[in-house]
CSV table of C-alpha atoms in Angstrom, one decimal:
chain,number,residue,atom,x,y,z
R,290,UNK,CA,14.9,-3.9,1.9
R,291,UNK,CA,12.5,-3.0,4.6
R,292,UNK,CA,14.6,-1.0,6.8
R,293,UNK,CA,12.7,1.9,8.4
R,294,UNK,CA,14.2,5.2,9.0
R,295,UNK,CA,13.4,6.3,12.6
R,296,UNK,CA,14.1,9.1,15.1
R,297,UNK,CA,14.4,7.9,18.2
R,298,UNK,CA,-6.5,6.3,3.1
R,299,UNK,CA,-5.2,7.6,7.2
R,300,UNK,CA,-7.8,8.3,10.0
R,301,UNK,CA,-6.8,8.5,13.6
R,302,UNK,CA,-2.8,8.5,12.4
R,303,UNK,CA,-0.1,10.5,12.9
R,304,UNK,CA,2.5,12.4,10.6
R,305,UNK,CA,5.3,9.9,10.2
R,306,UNK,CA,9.0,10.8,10.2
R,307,UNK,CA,10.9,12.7,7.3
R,308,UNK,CA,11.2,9.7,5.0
R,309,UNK,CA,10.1,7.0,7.6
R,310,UNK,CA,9.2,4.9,5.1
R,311,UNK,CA,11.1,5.0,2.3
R,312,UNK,CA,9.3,2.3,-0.1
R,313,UNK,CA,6.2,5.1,-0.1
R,314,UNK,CA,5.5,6.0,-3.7
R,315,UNK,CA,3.0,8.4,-5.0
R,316,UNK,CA,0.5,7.9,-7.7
R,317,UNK,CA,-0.6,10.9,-9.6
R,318,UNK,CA,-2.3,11.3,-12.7
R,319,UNK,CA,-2.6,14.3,-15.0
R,320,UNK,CA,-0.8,16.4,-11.9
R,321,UNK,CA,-3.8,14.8,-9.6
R,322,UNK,CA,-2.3,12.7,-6.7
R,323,UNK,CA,-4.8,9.8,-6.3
R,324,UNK,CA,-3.4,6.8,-5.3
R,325,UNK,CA,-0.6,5.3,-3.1
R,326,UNK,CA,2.3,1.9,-3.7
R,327,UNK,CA,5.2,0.3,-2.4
R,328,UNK,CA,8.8,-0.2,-4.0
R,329,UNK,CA,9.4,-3.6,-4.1
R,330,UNK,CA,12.8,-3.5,-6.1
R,331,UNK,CA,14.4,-0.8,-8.1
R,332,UNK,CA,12.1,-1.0,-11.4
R,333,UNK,CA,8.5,-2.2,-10.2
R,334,UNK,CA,6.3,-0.9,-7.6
R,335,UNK,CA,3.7,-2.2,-6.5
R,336,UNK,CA,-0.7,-0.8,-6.2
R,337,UNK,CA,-4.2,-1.7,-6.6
R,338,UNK,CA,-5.4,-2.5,-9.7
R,339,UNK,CA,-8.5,-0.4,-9.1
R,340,UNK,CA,-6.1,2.6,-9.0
R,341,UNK,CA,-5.2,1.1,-12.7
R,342,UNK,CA,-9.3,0.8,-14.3
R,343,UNK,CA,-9.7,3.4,-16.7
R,344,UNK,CA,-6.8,5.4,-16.2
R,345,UNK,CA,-4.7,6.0,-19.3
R,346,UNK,CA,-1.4,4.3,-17.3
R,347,UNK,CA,0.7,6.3,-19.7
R,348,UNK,CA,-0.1,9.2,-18.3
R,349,UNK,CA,0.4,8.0,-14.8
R,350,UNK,CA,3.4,9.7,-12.5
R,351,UNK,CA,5.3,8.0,-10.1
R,352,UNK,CA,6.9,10.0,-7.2
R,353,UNK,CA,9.2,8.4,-4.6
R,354,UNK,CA,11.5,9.8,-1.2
R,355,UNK,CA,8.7,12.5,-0.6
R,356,UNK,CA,7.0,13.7,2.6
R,357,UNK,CA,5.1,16.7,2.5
R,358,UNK,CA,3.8,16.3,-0.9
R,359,UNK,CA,2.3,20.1,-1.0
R,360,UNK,CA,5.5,21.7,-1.1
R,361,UNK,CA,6.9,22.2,-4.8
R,362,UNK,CA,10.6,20.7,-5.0
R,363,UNK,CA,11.9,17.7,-7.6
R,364,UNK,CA,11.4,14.6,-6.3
R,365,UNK,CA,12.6,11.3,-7.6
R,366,UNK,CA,9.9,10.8,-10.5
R,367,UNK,CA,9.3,8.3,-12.7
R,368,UNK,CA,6.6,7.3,-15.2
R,369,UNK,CA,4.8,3.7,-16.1
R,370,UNK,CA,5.7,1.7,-19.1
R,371,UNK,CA,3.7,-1.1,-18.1
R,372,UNK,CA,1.0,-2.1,-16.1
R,373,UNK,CA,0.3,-6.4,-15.4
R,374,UNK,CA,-2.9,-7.2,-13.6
R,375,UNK,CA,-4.8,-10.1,-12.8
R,376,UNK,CA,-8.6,-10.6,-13.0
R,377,UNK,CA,-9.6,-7.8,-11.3
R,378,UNK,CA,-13.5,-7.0,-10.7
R,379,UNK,CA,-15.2,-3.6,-9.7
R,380,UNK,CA,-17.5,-5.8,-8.4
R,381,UNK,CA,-16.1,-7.7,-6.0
R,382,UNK,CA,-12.5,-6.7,-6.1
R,383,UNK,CA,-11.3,-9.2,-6.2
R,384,UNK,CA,-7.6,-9.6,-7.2
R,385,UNK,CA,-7.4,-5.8,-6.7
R,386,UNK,CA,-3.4,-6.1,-7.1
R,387,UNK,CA,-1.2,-4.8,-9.9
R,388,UNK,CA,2.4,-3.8,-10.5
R,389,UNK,CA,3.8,-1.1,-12.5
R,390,UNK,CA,6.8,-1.2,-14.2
R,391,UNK,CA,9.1,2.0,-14.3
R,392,UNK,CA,10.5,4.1,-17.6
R,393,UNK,CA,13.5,4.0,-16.0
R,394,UNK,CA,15.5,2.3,-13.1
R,395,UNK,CA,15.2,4.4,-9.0
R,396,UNK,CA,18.6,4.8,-7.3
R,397,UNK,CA,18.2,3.1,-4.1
R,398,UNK,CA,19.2,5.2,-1.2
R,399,UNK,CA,18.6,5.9,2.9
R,400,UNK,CA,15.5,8.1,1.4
R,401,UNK,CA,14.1,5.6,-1.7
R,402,UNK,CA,14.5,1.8,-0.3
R,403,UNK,CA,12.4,-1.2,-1.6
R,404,UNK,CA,9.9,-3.0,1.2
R,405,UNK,CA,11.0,-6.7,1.6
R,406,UNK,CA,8.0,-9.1,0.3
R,407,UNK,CA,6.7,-12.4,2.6
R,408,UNK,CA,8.6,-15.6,2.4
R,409,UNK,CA,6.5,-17.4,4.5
R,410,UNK,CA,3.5,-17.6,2.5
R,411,UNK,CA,1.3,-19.5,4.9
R,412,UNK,CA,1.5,-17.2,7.6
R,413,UNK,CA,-1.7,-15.3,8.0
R,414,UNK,CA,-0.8,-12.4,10.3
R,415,UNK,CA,-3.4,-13.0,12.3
R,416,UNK,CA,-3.2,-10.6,15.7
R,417,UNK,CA,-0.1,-9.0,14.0
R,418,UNK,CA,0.6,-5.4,14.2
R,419,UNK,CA,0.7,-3.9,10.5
R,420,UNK,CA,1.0,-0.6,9.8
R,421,UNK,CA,-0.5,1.4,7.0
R,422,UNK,CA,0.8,4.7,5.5
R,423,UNK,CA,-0.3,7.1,2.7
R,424,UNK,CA,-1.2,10.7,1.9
R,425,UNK,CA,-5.5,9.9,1.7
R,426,UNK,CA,-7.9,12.0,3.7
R,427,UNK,CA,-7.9,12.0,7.1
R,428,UNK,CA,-11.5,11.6,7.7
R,429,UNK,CA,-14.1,10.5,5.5
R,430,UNK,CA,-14.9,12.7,2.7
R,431,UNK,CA,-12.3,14.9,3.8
R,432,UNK,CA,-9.1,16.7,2.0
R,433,UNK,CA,-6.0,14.3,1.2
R,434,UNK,CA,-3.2,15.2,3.5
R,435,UNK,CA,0.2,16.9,2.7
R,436,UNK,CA,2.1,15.0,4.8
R,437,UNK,CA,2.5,11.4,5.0
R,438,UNK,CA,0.2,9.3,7.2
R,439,UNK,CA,0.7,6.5,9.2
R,440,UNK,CA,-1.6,4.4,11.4
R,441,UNK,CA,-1.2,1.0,13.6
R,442,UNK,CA,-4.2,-1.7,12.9
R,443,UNK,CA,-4.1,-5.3,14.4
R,444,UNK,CA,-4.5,-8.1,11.4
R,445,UNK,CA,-7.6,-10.0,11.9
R,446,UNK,CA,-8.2,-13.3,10.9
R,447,UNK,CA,-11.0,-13.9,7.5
R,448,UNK,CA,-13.2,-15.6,10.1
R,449,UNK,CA,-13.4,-12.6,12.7
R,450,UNK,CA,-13.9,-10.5,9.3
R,451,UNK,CA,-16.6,-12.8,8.3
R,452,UNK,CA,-18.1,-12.3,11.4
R,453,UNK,CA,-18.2,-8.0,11.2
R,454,UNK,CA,-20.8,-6.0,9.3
R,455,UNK,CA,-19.8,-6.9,6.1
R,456,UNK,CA,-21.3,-10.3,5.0
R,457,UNK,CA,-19.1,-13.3,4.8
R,458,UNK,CA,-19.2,-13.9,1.2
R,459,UNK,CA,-17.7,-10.3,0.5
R,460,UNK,CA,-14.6,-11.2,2.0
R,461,UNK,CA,-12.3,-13.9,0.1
R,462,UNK,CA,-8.7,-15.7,0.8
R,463,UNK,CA,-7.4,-13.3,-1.2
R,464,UNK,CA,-8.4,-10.5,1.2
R,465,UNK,CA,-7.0,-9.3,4.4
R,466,UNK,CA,-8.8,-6.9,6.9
R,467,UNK,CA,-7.6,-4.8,9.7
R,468,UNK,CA,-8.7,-2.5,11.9
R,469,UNK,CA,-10.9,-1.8,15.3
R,470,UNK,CA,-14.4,-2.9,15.6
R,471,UNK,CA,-14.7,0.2,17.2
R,472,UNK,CA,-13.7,2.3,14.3
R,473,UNK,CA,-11.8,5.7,14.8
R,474,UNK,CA,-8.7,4.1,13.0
R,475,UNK,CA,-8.1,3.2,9.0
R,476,UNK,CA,-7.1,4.2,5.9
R,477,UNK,CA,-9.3,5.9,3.8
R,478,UNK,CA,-10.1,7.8,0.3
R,479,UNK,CA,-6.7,8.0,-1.2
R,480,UNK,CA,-4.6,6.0,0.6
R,481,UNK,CA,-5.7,3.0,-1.6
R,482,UNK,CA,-3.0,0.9,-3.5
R,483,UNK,CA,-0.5,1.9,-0.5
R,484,UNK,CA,1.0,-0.7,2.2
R,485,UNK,CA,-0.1,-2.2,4.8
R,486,UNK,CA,3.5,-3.6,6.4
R,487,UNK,CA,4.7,-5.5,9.5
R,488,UNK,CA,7.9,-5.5,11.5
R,489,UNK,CA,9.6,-9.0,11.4
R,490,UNK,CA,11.9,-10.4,13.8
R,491,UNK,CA,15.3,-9.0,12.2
R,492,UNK,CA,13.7,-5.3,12.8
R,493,UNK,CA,13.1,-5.4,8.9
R,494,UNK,CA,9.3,-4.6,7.5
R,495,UNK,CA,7.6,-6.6,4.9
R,496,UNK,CA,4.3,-6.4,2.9
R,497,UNK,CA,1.6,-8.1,3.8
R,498,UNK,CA,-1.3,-5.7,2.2
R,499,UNK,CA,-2.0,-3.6,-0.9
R,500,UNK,CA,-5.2,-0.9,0.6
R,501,UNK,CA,-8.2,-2.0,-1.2
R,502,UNK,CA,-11.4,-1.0,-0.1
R,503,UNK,CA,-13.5,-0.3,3.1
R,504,UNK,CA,-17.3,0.6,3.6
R,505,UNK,CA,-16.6,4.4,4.6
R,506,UNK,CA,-13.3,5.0,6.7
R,507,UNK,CA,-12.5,4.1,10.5
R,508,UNK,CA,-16.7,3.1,10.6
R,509,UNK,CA,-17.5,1.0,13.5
R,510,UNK,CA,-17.7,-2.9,12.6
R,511,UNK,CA,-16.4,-2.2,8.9
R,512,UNK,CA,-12.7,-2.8,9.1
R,513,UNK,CA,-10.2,-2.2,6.7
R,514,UNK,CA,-9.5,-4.7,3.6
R,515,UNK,CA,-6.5,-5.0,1.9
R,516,UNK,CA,-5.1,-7.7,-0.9
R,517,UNK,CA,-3.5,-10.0,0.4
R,518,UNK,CA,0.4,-10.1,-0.5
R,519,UNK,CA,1.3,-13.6,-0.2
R,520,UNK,CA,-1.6,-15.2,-2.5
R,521,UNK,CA,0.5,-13.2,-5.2
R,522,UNK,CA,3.6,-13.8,-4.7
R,523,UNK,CA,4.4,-15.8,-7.5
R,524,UNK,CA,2.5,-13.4,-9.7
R,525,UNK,CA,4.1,-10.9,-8.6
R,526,UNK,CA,8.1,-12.5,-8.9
R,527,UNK,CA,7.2,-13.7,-12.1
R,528,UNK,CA,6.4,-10.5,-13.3
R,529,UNK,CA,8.7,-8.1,-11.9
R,530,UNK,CA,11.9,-10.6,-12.7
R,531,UNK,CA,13.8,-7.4,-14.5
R,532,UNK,CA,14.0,-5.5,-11.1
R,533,UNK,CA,16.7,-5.9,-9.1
R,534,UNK,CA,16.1,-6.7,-5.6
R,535,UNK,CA,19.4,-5.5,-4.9
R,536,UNK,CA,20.8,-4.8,-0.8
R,537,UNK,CA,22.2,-1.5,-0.8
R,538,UNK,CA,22.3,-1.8,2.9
């Protein structure tokens, strides 16, 4: 897992590298991209459960090893026989996490590989480099991209999120911001239920965020927030124990 294949919502990214990331999956619905997640093993992936609310899941497609998603050619697809989320509020959004289990099984391959999730659930990423990837628009109220996205944001800690323009109370444990206080970098409309990942010490990347909601995109003093992975890790091994989180290394 978590093994990123290198050369050598986005704004203020750059095109990543022909399957760079190959735990990217794509979300459409009724031939509509609309949403990004992450493979976590080879039957469940992994999204915001606001990209679940009032979407007939059935009719939900799952695309996986693409990069230009504009150009017509048969990629890996699968559909969703299940969606599990928590208590999840358009109000708050809180708990904006859910996992989608798969019709059918995705060979794992250099192009379709499952991100590896936290271990150390106390850590907090605070300062850490994450990255965050997806096909959403590259500036506010703009188009969705063709090509997959990716952009570097530092991990703040909740109390330097606290402290920006949105007020403290909107901001739980659960949560996880990152960004500039400056703006001009962030994910944005579409990129939502994609990952926000860091590299670990063995060169490998894990999850640390699900894209969950901002006040605009790249706005000065509105970071980036994101779920926060390891709050649900449980949840989320509990419920996806039919996958296997197999090494095809």
């Amino acid at each position: 897992c978590g093994l990123r294949n290198e050369e050598s919502r986005i704004v203020g990214g750059q095109t990543t590298s022909m399957n760079e990331f190959p735990w990217m999956a794509r979300l459409s619905y009724l031939n509509k991209f609309y949403c990004g997640g992450t493979l976590i093993n080879d039957r469940y992936v992994l999204t915001a459960a606001h990209c679940m609310k009032g979407f007939m899941w059935f009719m939900i497609r799952v695309t996986f090893g693409e990069h230009d998603r504009c150009v017509e050619k048969s990629p890996e697809t699968r559909y969703v026989v299940r969606v599990m989320t928590g208590d999840f509020s358009f109000l708050n959004f809180e708990n904006d996490i859910a996992l989608l289990r798969l019709n059918e099984r995705v060979p794992l391959s250099d192009t379709i590989r499952p991100i590896c999730l936290p271990t150390m659930l106390d850590n907090e990423y605070v300062e850490a480099k994450a990255i965050v990837s997806g096909w959403g628009t590259l500036k506010e109220d703009g188009k969705p991209s063709c090509l997959l996205q990716e952009v570097e944001v530092p991990v703040m800690s909740l109390q330097a999120c606290r402290n920006t323009s949105y007020s403290a109370r909107m901001i739980s444990e659960n949560m996880l911001c990152a960004g500039y206080l400056e703006g001009q970098k962030d994910s944005c409309q579409g990129d939502s239920g994609g990952p926000l990942i860091t590299e670990r010490e063995d060169k490998k990347y894990e999850l640390i965020g699900v894209v969950s909601w901002g006040n605009g995109c790249a706005r000065p003093g509105y970071p980036g927030v994101y779920t926060r992975v390891t709050r649900y890790m449980d949840w989320i091994l509990k419920h996806s124990k039919d996958g296997c989180f197999c090494e095809h290394n």
